[in-house]
Amino acid sequence: MSIEIKNVAKRFGGFVALDDVSVSIPSGQLTALLGPSGGGKSTLLRIIAGLERADSGRVEIEGLDATDLPPQKRNVGFVFQHYAAFKHLSVHRNVAFGLEIRKRPKAEIRSRVEELLALVHLEQFADRLPSQLSGGQRQRMALARALAVQPTVLLLDEPFGALDAKVRKELREWLRRLHDEVHVTTVFVTHDQEEALEVADEIVVINEGRVEQIGSPDDLYDQPANDFVMRFLGPVTQLGDRLVRPHDLQIHTGAPDPADVTGRITRITRIGFEIRAEITTSDQIVTVTLTRNEFLSLNVEAGSTVQVRVAPQIHAGSATGNRSEILRAT
Amino acid sequence: MAESTAPRVRTGRRPSTYLLRLIVTGYLVLLVAWPVFLVGRNAFADGTTDIQAILDDPDIVHALQLTVLVAIIAVVINTVFGVGISILLVRYTFPGRRLLNALLDVPLSVSPIVVGLALVLVYGGRTGWFGPTLQNAGIQIIFATPGIVLATVFVALPLVIREVVPVLEEVGDEQEQAARSLGANAIQTFRRITLPAIKWGVIYGVVLSLARSLGEFGAVKVVSGNVLGQTRTATLVVEEKYLNFDRGGAYATAFLLALVAVACIIVVSVIRPKDQR
């Protein structure tokens, strides 16, 4: 295990940011800390980096107790949401910063910086100032700067949060590919479940200062430990007293089966290839999503009466089982 | 600022715009530019003879040198402490922070003459609270150069801080955190990251402090003792000459004082890059 967090707690005044959190983060993998804003995930990352001190608990990095080490002695690379570019230094000098601090020979610094700038595709921007770069370019520079010192772990705090949707998507694919090349243990914080599911090897779901679940993206999506995780990782709807994903529901117009619920289609929304149907049953409104082809083959329209059921072999949480989780998530 | 939000304002080189400009310009000319200009004109009323006379008088040259020396020492002290206090105020939270912040405005709000009297009460050689102790150790503060420096430091204290604090707040601490995570210690972070980021705030604060320190009169008058050739500063020379009906000498000295201060401010506004505060 590369990063070992044991019983870490942190308060800011009366606000509990982390409440007795213990997590093991595996070496060489890309781990996401996922959760809603204010849930404590950034605080945990900053405690790992030494930018924040835990009130209690221990942090170990590669077997070394780092709890009392200042940030400059932890050998971690940190990437900030708003880049934290050194505004008065050129891109080259930004990336060289950590190496200059370590007093490496000039020639070595130059070749290492050139290598890194090539890795993040910024070779031709070496002499520019950060203010002359786009947001995505600045963040790639910040990543190169963090990687320059060959950190034991690379920590990214909402690294794509300040970028627009398209650049964000490009950069997250790029980060995944970069990680496949560089293999440094990487932890990134995000509140975007799609980003976590797409990029991470392992996801730690954090909410209200506690770890809700740890697992691979598939585990979390298919076997959520509780309703909070289920709701946070994707869309949900309620059928009877069961919490299910809208795309795990099936509708048909045949004769009702005992397991089926009868309802009337009250609204049809089309989002690209996806059709979202709202079906009003006797006591609730159920959302079902299906592909355009599935929908067309059903030959229904708003006002049609249909049967709804959960597709076989699908996990469904009990909506009544854990009321507080549901109230909190909604 | 308003231009970008309301097109009405952008197109509006209307009579009211010109009227406003006229009022502001007229106000500034009558209050600042014209009087200062008149000092200059009076200084050269008899050609350069007045200036020449001043520069030939060893006591006045001494006074000018003393003023410059005191101003430089005061600026150095105020810059070092000012940057330190600014960092303390912006980057740390501690009990009494708001009180400290309020206290820093005292030198600007209290009359300099009160500052002078207060310093005499504390450091006065015979009756001061702390003065006799220092006197016995052979250190004279009041009626000597250290007293003049102290008074000047006091009155110019907030100028660097008030320039640097907003810049520090605007820059934020993320760059510093990034530097720390890249292995820089506190001193390296300050020298390589913080200082370049607040450079222009510091320079502007230094210039304002310098101008203020050169021109300090009230507090210095109380603590200096005003001994010719020893503790008389340039501003005291101006008063002395003016009261002795040596108008030419007074204006010439005043002109030299104003020249240095105005020159500092102009130089900085010219070289300061437009996009930086």
Coordinates of C-alpha atoms in Angstrom, one line a residue:
Chain A
M1 CA 0.0 0.0 0.0
S2 CA 1.4 3.4 -1.0
I3 CA -0.6 5.7 1.2
E4 CA -2.0 4.6 4.5
I5 CA -4.4 6.9 6.3
K6 CA -5.3 5.8 9.8
N7 CA -8.1 7.3 11.9
V8 CA -7.6 10.8 10.6
A9 CA -9.9 13.5 12.0
K10 CA -10.1 17.2 11.2
R11 CA -12.3 20.0 12.3
F12 CA -12.6 23.6 11.2
G13 CA -14.1 25.3 14.2
G14 CA -17.3 23.5 14.8
F15 CA -17.4 21.9 11.3
V16 CA -16.3 18.3 11.2
A17 CA -14.4 18.0 7.9
L18 CA -13.1 14.4 8.5
D19 CA -14.5 12.0 11.1
D20 CA -12.1 9.1 11.8
V21 CA -11.2 8.3 8.2
S22 CA -9.0 5.3 7.4
V23 CA -8.1 4.5 3.8
S24 CA -5.4 2.5 2.1
I25 CA -4.5 3.8 -1.3
P26 CA -2.7 1.2 -3.5
S27 CA 0.7 1.8 -5.3
G28 CA 0.9 2.7 -8.9
Q29 CA -2.8 3.2 -9.4
L30 CA -5.1 6.0 -10.2
T31 CA -7.5 6.6 -7.2
A32 CA -10.4 9.0 -7.2
L33 CA -11.7 10.6 -4.0
L34 CA -15.3 11.2 -5.0
G35 CA -18.0 13.0 -3.1
P36 CA -20.2 16.0 -2.9
S37 CA -18.7 19.5 -2.2
G38 CA -17.9 20.1 1.4
G39 CA -17.7 16.3 2.1
G40 CA -14.1 16.4 3.2
K41 CA -12.3 14.9 0.2
S42 CA -10.1 18.0 -0.6
T43 CA -9.2 18.2 3.1
L44 CA -8.1 14.6 3.1
L45 CA -5.9 15.3 0.0
R46 CA -4.4 18.3 1.6
I47 CA -3.6 16.3 4.7
I48 CA -1.8 13.8 2.6
A49 CA 0.2 16.6 1.0
G50 CA 0.9 18.2 4.4
L51 CA -0.8 21.5 3.4
E52 CA -3.2 20.8 6.2
R53 CA -2.6 19.2 9.6
A54 CA -4.9 16.4 10.9
D55 CA -6.2 16.9 14.4
S56 CA -5.6 13.3 15.1
G57 CA -4.6 10.1 13.2
R58 CA -1.6 9.2 11.1
V59 CA -0.5 9.4 7.4
E60 CA 2.0 7.0 6.0
I61 CA 3.5 7.5 2.5
E62 CA 5.3 4.4 1.1
G63 CA 5.9 3.1 4.6
L64 CA 7.3 6.4 5.9
D65 CA 5.3 8.1 8.7
A66 CA 4.6 11.5 7.2
T67 CA 2.2 12.8 9.8
D68 CA 4.6 15.4 11.2
L69 CA 6.6 16.2 8.1
P70 CA 6.2 19.6 6.5
P71 CA 5.0 19.5 2.8
Q72 CA 8.4 20.2 1.4
K73 CA 9.8 17.0 2.9
R74 CA 7.0 14.7 1.7
N75 CA 8.1 14.4 -1.9
V76 CA 4.5 14.7 -3.2
G77 CA 3.4 16.4 -6.3
F78 CA 0.3 18.6 -5.9
V79 CA -1.9 20.0 -8.7
F80 CA -4.4 22.7 -7.7
Q81 CA -7.8 23.4 -9.2
H82 CA -6.8 26.9 -10.2
Y83 CA -3.3 25.8 -11.4
A84 CA -1.3 27.9 -8.9
A85 CA 1.0 28.8 -11.8
F86 CA 4.0 30.9 -10.8
K87 CA 2.9 34.0 -12.7
H88 CA 6.2 35.7 -13.0
L89 CA 8.1 32.7 -14.3
S90 CA 8.1 31.2 -17.8
V91 CA 6.6 27.8 -18.4
H92 CA 10.2 26.4 -18.5
R93 CA 11.1 28.0 -15.2
N94 CA 7.8 26.9 -13.6
V95 CA 8.5 23.2 -14.5
A96 CA 12.2 23.6 -13.4
F97 CA 11.2 25.1 -10.0
G98 CA 11.4 21.9 -7.9
L99 CA 14.6 20.9 -9.6
E100 CA 16.2 24.3 -9.0
I101 CA 15.2 24.1 -5.3
R102 CA 17.0 20.7 -5.2
K103 CA 20.1 22.3 -6.8
R104 CA 20.3 19.8 -9.6
P105 CA 23.0 20.5 -12.3
K106 CA 21.8 23.0 -15.0
A107 CA 22.2 20.6 -17.9
E108 CA 20.1 17.9 -16.1
I109 CA 17.4 20.4 -15.3
R110 CA 17.2 21.5 -18.9
S111 CA 16.9 18.0 -20.3
R112 CA 14.4 16.9 -17.7
V113 CA 12.2 20.0 -18.3
E114 CA 12.3 19.5 -22.0
E115 CA 11.4 15.9 -21.6
L116 CA 8.4 16.8 -19.4
L117 CA 7.2 19.6 -21.6
A118 CA 7.2 17.1 -24.5
L119 CA 5.2 14.7 -22.3
V120 CA 2.5 17.3 -21.7
H121 CA 2.8 18.7 -25.3
L122 CA 3.9 22.2 -24.4
E123 CA 7.4 22.1 -26.0
Q124 CA 6.7 25.2 -28.1
F125 CA 5.4 27.2 -25.2
A126 CA 8.5 26.9 -23.0
D127 CA 9.3 30.6 -23.1
R128 CA 5.8 31.9 -22.5
L129 CA 4.4 33.2 -19.3
P130 CA 1.4 31.3 -17.8
S131 CA -0.9 34.2 -18.5
Q132 CA -0.3 33.5 -22.2
L133 CA -1.6 29.9 -22.0
S134 CA -5.2 28.6 -22.0
G135 CA -6.6 26.9 -18.9
G136 CA -6.0 23.4 -20.2
Q137 CA -2.4 24.3 -21.1
R138 CA -1.8 25.8 -17.7
Q139 CA -3.0 22.7 -16.0
R140 CA -0.8 20.5 -18.1
M141 CA 2.1 22.8 -17.1
A142 CA 1.2 22.4 -13.5
L143 CA 1.1 18.6 -14.0
A144 CA 4.6 18.7 -15.6
R145 CA 5.8 20.9 -12.7
A146 CA 4.5 18.4 -10.1
L147 CA 6.0 15.4 -12.0
A148 CA 9.4 17.1 -12.4
V149 CA 10.5 16.3 -8.9
Q150 CA 9.6 12.6 -9.4
P151 CA 7.2 12.5 -6.5
T152 CA 6.3 9.4 -4.6
V153 CA 2.6 10.3 -5.1
L154 CA 0.9 12.7 -7.3
L155 CA -2.1 14.5 -5.8
L156 CA -4.6 16.4 -7.9
D157 CA -7.3 18.6 -6.3
E158 CA -10.3 18.9 -8.7
P159 CA -7.7 19.3 -11.5
F160 CA -10.3 19.9 -14.2
G161 CA -12.8 21.7 -12.2
A162 CA -12.0 25.2 -13.6
L163 CA -12.0 24.1 -17.3
D164 CA -14.9 24.0 -19.7
A165 CA -16.7 20.8 -20.5
K166 CA -14.9 19.9 -23.7
V167 CA -11.4 20.6 -22.5
R168 CA -12.2 18.7 -19.3
K169 CA -13.2 15.6 -21.2
E170 CA -10.0 15.7 -23.4
L171 CA -7.8 16.3 -20.4
R172 CA -9.3 13.4 -18.3
E173 CA -8.7 11.0 -21.2
W174 CA -5.2 12.4 -21.5
L175 CA -4.6 12.0 -17.8
R176 CA -5.6 8.3 -18.0
R177 CA -3.2 7.7 -20.9
L178 CA -0.4 9.7 -19.1
H179 CA -0.9 7.6 -16.0
D180 CA -0.6 4.4 -18.1
E181 CA 2.8 5.8 -19.3
V182 CA 4.2 7.2 -16.0
H183 CA 2.7 4.8 -13.4
V184 CA 3.1 7.2 -10.4
T185 CA 0.6 6.6 -7.6
T186 CA -2.0 9.2 -8.3
V187 CA -4.9 10.4 -6.2
F188 CA -7.4 12.9 -7.6
V189 CA -10.3 14.6 -6.0
T190 CA -13.5 15.1 -8.0
H191 CA -17.2 15.7 -7.4
D192 CA -18.0 14.5 -10.9
Q193 CA -19.0 10.8 -10.8
E194 CA -18.5 10.4 -14.5
E195 CA -15.0 11.6 -14.3
A196 CA -14.2 9.2 -11.5
L197 CA -15.9 6.3 -13.2
E198 CA -14.1 6.9 -16.5
V199 CA -10.6 7.6 -15.2
A200 CA -10.0 5.8 -11.9
D201 CA -8.8 2.3 -11.1
E202 CA -10.2 2.7 -7.6
I203 CA -12.8 5.0 -6.1
V204 CA -13.2 6.2 -2.5
V205 CA -16.6 7.7 -1.9
I206 CA -16.4 10.3 0.8
N207 CA -19.4 12.1 2.3
E208 CA -19.8 14.2 5.4
G209 CA -16.3 13.4 6.5
R210 CA -16.8 9.7 6.3
V211 CA -15.8 7.0 3.8
E212 CA -19.0 5.5 2.3
Q213 CA -17.4 2.9 0.1
I214 CA -14.1 1.9 -1.5
G215 CA -14.0 -0.2 -4.7
S216 CA -13.5 -0.4 -8.4
P217 CA -15.8 1.7 -10.6
D218 CA -17.7 -1.5 -11.5
D219 CA -18.1 -2.5 -7.9
L220 CA -19.4 0.8 -6.9
Y221 CA -21.8 1.1 -9.8
D222 CA -23.1 -2.4 -9.6
Q223 CA -23.0 -3.0 -5.9
P224 CA -23.3 0.2 -4.1
A225 CA -22.9 -0.2 -0.3
N226 CA -25.8 2.1 0.4
D227 CA -28.4 4.4 -1.1
F228 CA -26.0 7.4 -0.9
V229 CA -23.4 5.7 -3.1
M230 CA -26.1 4.5 -5.5
R231 CA -27.6 8.0 -5.8
F232 CA -24.3 9.7 -6.1
L233 CA -22.9 7.5 -8.8
G234 CA -25.7 7.8 -11.3
P235 CA -29.4 8.6 -11.9
V236 CA -31.9 6.7 -9.7
T237 CA -35.7 6.4 -9.7
Q238 CA -38.1 4.6 -7.3
L239 CA -40.4 1.8 -8.2
G240 CA -42.6 0.7 -5.4
D241 CA -40.2 0.7 -2.4
R242 CA -37.1 -0.1 -4.5
L243 CA -34.4 2.3 -5.6
V244 CA -33.2 1.5 -9.2
R245 CA -31.4 3.0 -12.1
P246 CA -33.8 4.2 -14.8
H247 CA -32.0 2.2 -17.4
D248 CA -32.5 -1.0 -15.4
L249 CA -36.2 -0.7 -15.8
Q250 CA -38.1 -2.3 -18.7
I251 CA -41.5 -1.4 -20.0
H252 CA -43.8 -3.4 -22.2
T253 CA -47.4 -3.2 -23.4
G254 CA -48.3 -6.9 -22.9
A255 CA -50.5 -8.5 -20.3
P256 CA -49.5 -7.6 -16.7
D257 CA -47.3 -10.0 -14.8
P258 CA -47.5 -10.2 -11.0
A259 CA -44.1 -8.4 -10.7
D260 CA -45.2 -5.6 -13.0
V261 CA -46.5 -2.2 -12.0
T262 CA -49.1 -0.6 -14.3
G263 CA -48.8 3.0 -15.2
R264 CA -49.5 5.7 -17.8
I265 CA -46.8 7.5 -19.8
T266 CA -47.1 11.2 -18.8
R267 CA -44.1 12.7 -20.4
I268 CA -41.5 11.7 -23.0
T269 CA -38.2 13.6 -23.3
R270 CA -35.6 12.9 -25.9
I271 CA -31.9 13.5 -25.2
G272 CA -29.9 12.5 -28.3
F273 CA -30.1 8.8 -28.6
E274 CA -31.7 8.4 -25.2
I275 CA -35.5 8.5 -24.5
R276 CA -36.6 9.4 -21.0
A277 CA -40.2 8.4 -20.2
E278 CA -42.0 9.5 -17.0
I279 CA -44.6 6.9 -16.0
T280 CA -47.2 7.8 -13.5
T281 CA -48.4 4.7 -11.5
S282 CA -51.1 4.7 -8.9
D283 CA -48.9 6.3 -6.2
Q284 CA -45.7 7.5 -7.8
I285 CA -43.8 8.8 -10.8
V286 CA -41.2 6.5 -12.2
T287 CA -38.5 7.5 -14.7
V288 CA -37.4 5.0 -17.3
T289 CA -34.6 5.5 -19.8
L290 CA -34.3 3.5 -22.9
T291 CA -32.6 3.8 -26.3
R292 CA -34.4 5.3 -29.2
N293 CA -34.7 1.9 -31.0
E294 CA -36.2 0.2 -28.0
F295 CA -38.7 3.0 -27.6
L296 CA -39.7 3.0 -31.3
S297 CA -40.3 -0.8 -31.2
L298 CA -42.7 -0.4 -28.3
N299 CA -44.9 1.8 -30.4
V300 CA -46.2 3.9 -27.4
E301 CA -46.9 7.6 -27.0
A302 CA -47.7 10.0 -24.2
G303 CA -51.0 8.7 -22.6
S304 CA -50.4 5.0 -23.4
T305 CA -50.8 2.5 -20.5
V306 CA -47.7 0.3 -20.0
Q307 CA -46.2 -2.2 -17.5
V308 CA -43.0 -1.4 -15.7
R309 CA -40.6 -3.9 -14.1
V310 CA -37.0 -4.2 -13.0
A311 CA -34.8 -6.0 -15.5
P312 CA -33.8 -9.4 -14.1
Q313 CA -30.6 -9.7 -12.1
I314 CA -30.3 -6.0 -11.2
H315 CA -29.3 -4.6 -7.8
A316 CA -31.9 -2.4 -6.3
G317 CA -31.6 -0.7 -3.0
S318 CA -34.4 -0.6 -0.5
A319 CA -35.8 2.9 -0.6
T320 CA -37.4 2.6 2.8
G321 CA -34.5 0.8 4.4
N322 CA -32.4 3.8 5.0
R323 CA -34.4 6.9 5.1
S324 CA -31.8 9.3 6.3
E325 CA -29.5 8.4 3.4
I326 CA -32.2 9.2 0.9
L327 CA -33.2 12.5 2.5
R328 CA -29.6 13.5 2.6
A329 CA -29.0 12.7 -1.0
T330 CA -32.0 14.5 -2.3
Chain B
M1 CA -15.3 50.0 -15.4
A2 CA -18.8 51.1 -16.3
E3 CA -17.9 51.2 -20.0
S4 CA -18.1 47.4 -20.5
T5 CA -21.5 47.1 -18.8
A6 CA -23.5 49.9 -20.2
P7 CA -23.2 50.9 -23.9
R8 CA -25.0 54.1 -23.0
V9 CA -21.9 55.2 -21.1
R10 CA -19.5 54.2 -23.8
T11 CA -21.2 56.3 -26.5
G12 CA -21.9 59.0 -24.0
R13 CA -19.3 61.7 -24.5
R14 CA -22.2 63.9 -23.5
P15 CA -22.0 67.4 -22.0
S16 CA -22.3 66.0 -18.5
T17 CA -19.1 63.9 -19.1
Y18 CA -17.2 67.0 -20.0
L19 CA -18.7 69.0 -17.2
L20 CA -17.6 66.3 -14.7
R21 CA -14.1 66.2 -16.1
L22 CA -13.9 70.0 -15.9
I23 CA -14.9 70.0 -12.3
V24 CA -12.5 67.3 -11.3
T25 CA -9.6 68.9 -13.2
G26 CA -10.4 72.4 -11.9
Y27 CA -10.5 71.0 -8.3
L28 CA -7.2 69.3 -8.6
V29 CA -5.5 72.2 -10.3
L30 CA -6.7 74.7 -7.7
L31 CA -5.9 72.4 -4.7
V32 CA -2.7 70.6 -5.8
A33 CA -1.1 71.5 -9.1
W34 CA -1.3 75.3 -9.0
P35 CA 0.0 75.7 -5.4
V36 CA 2.9 73.3 -6.0
F37 CA 3.7 75.0 -9.2
L38 CA 3.8 78.3 -7.4
V39 CA 6.3 77.0 -4.9
G40 CA 8.5 76.1 -7.8
R41 CA 8.1 79.5 -9.4
N42 CA 8.9 81.3 -6.2
A43 CA 12.0 79.2 -5.7
F44 CA 13.2 80.4 -9.1
A45 CA 11.9 84.0 -8.7
D46 CA 15.5 85.3 -8.6
G47 CA 16.9 82.7 -11.1
T48 CA 19.0 80.1 -9.4
T49 CA 20.5 82.4 -6.7
D50 CA 18.2 81.1 -3.9
I51 CA 18.9 77.4 -4.7
Q52 CA 22.6 78.2 -5.0
A53 CA 22.6 80.0 -1.6
I54 CA 21.0 77.0 0.0
L55 CA 23.5 74.6 -1.5
D56 CA 26.4 76.8 -0.3
D57 CA 25.2 76.9 3.3
P58 CA 26.8 74.0 5.2
D59 CA 24.1 73.9 7.8
I60 CA 21.4 73.6 5.2
V61 CA 23.3 70.9 3.3
H62 CA 23.6 69.1 6.6
A63 CA 19.9 69.4 7.2
L64 CA 19.2 68.0 3.7
Q65 CA 21.6 65.1 4.2
L66 CA 20.0 64.4 7.6
T67 CA 16.6 64.4 6.1
V68 CA 17.7 61.9 3.4
L69 CA 19.5 59.7 5.8
V70 CA 16.5 59.6 8.2
A71 CA 14.1 58.9 5.3
I72 CA 16.2 56.0 4.0
I73 CA 16.6 54.4 7.5
A74 CA 12.9 54.9 8.1
V75 CA 11.9 53.4 4.7
V76 CA 14.2 50.4 5.2
I77 CA 12.7 49.7 8.7
N78 CA 9.1 50.3 7.5
T79 CA 9.6 48.0 4.5
V80 CA 11.0 45.1 6.4
F81 CA 8.4 45.3 9.2
G82 CA 5.7 46.3 6.8
V83 CA 6.1 43.2 4.6
G84 CA 6.4 41.0 7.7
I85 CA 3.3 42.5 9.3
S86 CA 1.4 42.2 6.0
I87 CA 2.2 38.5 5.7
L88 CA 1.2 38.0 9.3
L89 CA -2.1 39.8 8.7
V90 CA -3.1 38.1 5.5
R91 CA -1.7 34.6 5.9
Y92 CA -2.3 33.8 9.5
T93 CA -5.3 34.0 11.8
F94 CA -4.5 34.7 15.5
P95 CA -6.4 36.3 18.4
G96 CA -6.1 40.1 18.2
R97 CA -5.6 40.2 14.5
R98 CA -8.4 42.7 14.0
L99 CA -7.1 44.8 16.8
L100 CA -3.6 44.8 15.2
N101 CA -5.2 45.8 11.9
A102 CA -7.1 48.7 13.6
L103 CA -3.9 49.8 15.5
L104 CA -2.0 50.1 12.2
D105 CA -4.3 53.0 11.2
V106 CA -3.4 55.0 14.3
P107 CA -0.3 56.6 12.8
L108 CA -2.4 57.9 9.9
S109 CA -5.3 59.2 12.1
V110 CA -3.3 60.7 15.0
S111 CA -1.8 64.2 14.4
P112 CA 2.0 63.9 14.0
I113 CA 2.5 66.4 16.8
V114 CA 0.7 64.0 19.2
V115 CA 3.1 61.3 18.0
G116 CA 6.0 63.5 18.8
L117 CA 4.7 64.2 22.3
A118 CA 4.0 60.5 22.9
L119 CA 7.5 59.6 21.9
V120 CA 8.9 62.2 24.3
L121 CA 6.8 60.7 27.1
V122 CA 8.3 57.2 26.5
Y123 CA 11.8 58.0 25.4
G124 CA 12.5 61.4 27.0
G125 CA 15.9 61.5 28.5
R126 CA 15.0 62.8 31.9
T127 CA 11.3 62.1 32.6
G128 CA 10.4 59.5 30.0
W129 CA 9.1 56.1 30.9
F130 CA 11.9 54.3 29.2
G131 CA 14.3 57.2 28.5
P132 CA 16.4 57.3 31.7
T133 CA 17.2 53.7 31.4
L134 CA 18.5 54.2 27.8
Q135 CA 20.2 57.4 28.9
N136 CA 22.1 55.6 31.6
A137 CA 23.2 53.1 28.9
G138 CA 24.5 56.0 26.9
I139 CA 21.8 56.0 24.3
Q140 CA 20.1 59.3 23.6
I141 CA 16.9 59.0 21.6
I142 CA 15.0 62.3 22.0
F143 CA 16.8 65.4 20.7
A144 CA 19.0 63.1 18.6
T145 CA 18.9 61.3 15.3
P146 CA 17.3 58.1 16.7
G147 CA 14.3 60.1 17.9
I148 CA 13.9 61.7 14.4
V149 CA 14.1 58.2 12.8
L150 CA 11.6 56.8 15.4
A151 CA 9.1 59.6 14.7
T152 CA 9.4 59.2 11.0
V153 CA 9.0 55.5 11.2
F154 CA 5.9 56.0 13.3
V155 CA 4.1 58.3 10.9
A156 CA 5.0 56.4 7.8
L157 CA 4.3 53.0 9.3
P158 CA 1.0 52.0 7.6
L159 CA 2.0 53.0 4.0
V160 CA 3.9 49.9 3.0
I161 CA 1.3 47.7 4.8
R162 CA -1.7 49.3 3.1
E163 CA -0.1 48.8 -0.3
V164 CA 1.1 45.2 0.3
V165 CA -2.0 43.7 2.1
P166 CA -4.4 44.0 -0.9
V167 CA -1.8 42.6 -3.3
L168 CA -1.1 39.6 -0.9
E169 CA -4.9 39.0 -0.6
E170 CA -5.4 39.1 -4.4
V171 CA -2.4 36.8 -5.1
G172 CA -3.7 34.2 -2.7
D173 CA -1.6 31.5 -1.1
E174 CA -1.9 28.7 -3.7
Q175 CA 1.4 29.6 -5.4
E176 CA 3.1 29.5 -2.0
Q177 CA 1.6 26.1 -1.2
A178 CA 2.7 24.8 -4.7
A179 CA 6.2 26.0 -3.9
R180 CA 6.2 24.2 -0.6
S181 CA 5.0 21.0 -2.1
L182 CA 7.8 21.3 -4.7
G183 CA 10.3 21.3 -1.8
A184 CA 10.9 25.0 -1.1
N185 CA 11.3 26.0 2.5
A186 CA 9.8 29.1 4.0
I187 CA 12.7 31.4 3.0
Q188 CA 13.0 30.0 -0.5
T189 CA 9.2 30.4 -1.0
F190 CA 9.3 34.0 0.2
R191 CA 12.2 35.0 -2.0
R192 CA 11.2 33.1 -5.1
I193 CA 7.4 33.3 -5.1
T194 CA 5.9 35.7 -2.6
L195 CA 8.3 38.6 -3.1
P196 CA 8.1 38.7 -6.9
A197 CA 4.3 38.5 -6.7
I198 CA 4.0 41.5 -4.3
K199 CA 6.9 43.4 -5.9
W200 CA 4.9 46.3 -7.2
G201 CA 2.9 46.7 -4.0
V202 CA 6.2 46.9 -2.1
I203 CA 7.8 49.4 -4.5
Y204 CA 4.7 51.7 -4.4
G205 CA 4.7 51.4 -0.6
V206 CA 8.4 52.3 -0.5
V207 CA 7.9 55.3 -2.7
L208 CA 5.0 56.6 -0.7
S209 CA 6.9 56.0 2.6
L210 CA 9.9 57.8 1.2
A211 CA 7.9 60.8 0.1
R212 CA 6.1 60.9 3.5
S213 CA 9.4 60.5 5.4
L214 CA 11.1 63.3 3.6
G215 CA 8.3 65.6 4.3
E216 CA 7.5 64.8 8.0
F217 CA 7.4 67.9 10.1
G218 CA 5.2 67.9 13.2
A219 CA 6.5 64.8 15.0
V220 CA 10.1 65.6 14.0
K221 CA 9.8 69.1 15.3
V222 CA 8.8 67.9 18.8
V223 CA 11.5 65.1 19.1
S224 CA 14.4 66.6 17.2
G225 CA 15.2 69.6 19.4
N226 CA 15.8 71.5 16.2
V227 CA 19.5 72.2 16.7
L228 CA 21.1 73.9 13.7
G229 CA 23.7 71.8 12.0
Q230 CA 22.8 68.8 14.2
T231 CA 19.2 67.8 14.4
R232 CA 17.5 70.3 12.1
T233 CA 15.9 68.6 9.1
A234 CA 14.9 70.1 5.8
T235 CA 11.3 70.7 6.8
L236 CA 12.4 72.5 9.9
V237 CA 14.7 74.6 7.7
V238 CA 11.8 75.6 5.6
E239 CA 9.8 76.8 8.7
E240 CA 12.8 78.6 10.2
K241 CA 13.5 80.5 7.0
Y242 CA 9.9 81.3 6.4
L243 CA 9.5 82.7 9.9
N244 CA 12.7 84.7 9.5
F245 CA 11.3 86.4 6.3
D246 CA 13.8 84.5 4.1
R247 CA 11.1 83.7 1.7
G248 CA 13.5 82.8 -1.1
G249 CA 15.4 80.3 1.0
A250 CA 12.2 78.8 2.3
Y251 CA 10.7 78.3 -1.2
A252 CA 14.0 76.9 -2.5
T253 CA 14.2 74.3 0.2
A254 CA 10.6 73.5 -0.1
F255 CA 11.0 73.1 -3.8
L256 CA 13.9 70.6 -3.3
L257 CA 11.7 68.6 -0.9
A258 CA 8.7 68.5 -3.2
L259 CA 10.9 67.7 -6.2
V260 CA 12.3 64.5 -4.8
A261 CA 8.9 63.3 -3.6
V262 CA 7.0 64.1 -6.8
A263 CA 9.9 62.6 -8.9
C264 CA 9.6 59.3 -7.0
I265 CA 5.9 59.0 -7.6
I266 CA 6.1 60.0 -11.2
V267 CA 9.0 57.5 -11.9
V268 CA 7.1 54.7 -10.4
S269 CA 3.8 55.4 -12.2
V270 CA 5.7 55.5 -15.4
I271 CA 7.6 52.2 -15.0
R272 CA 4.8 50.3 -13.3
P273 CA 3.3 47.8 -15.8
K274 CA -0.3 48.7 -16.6
D275 CA -1.8 45.3 -15.8
Q276 CA -0.3 45.0 -12.4
R277 CA -1.4 46.6 -9.2

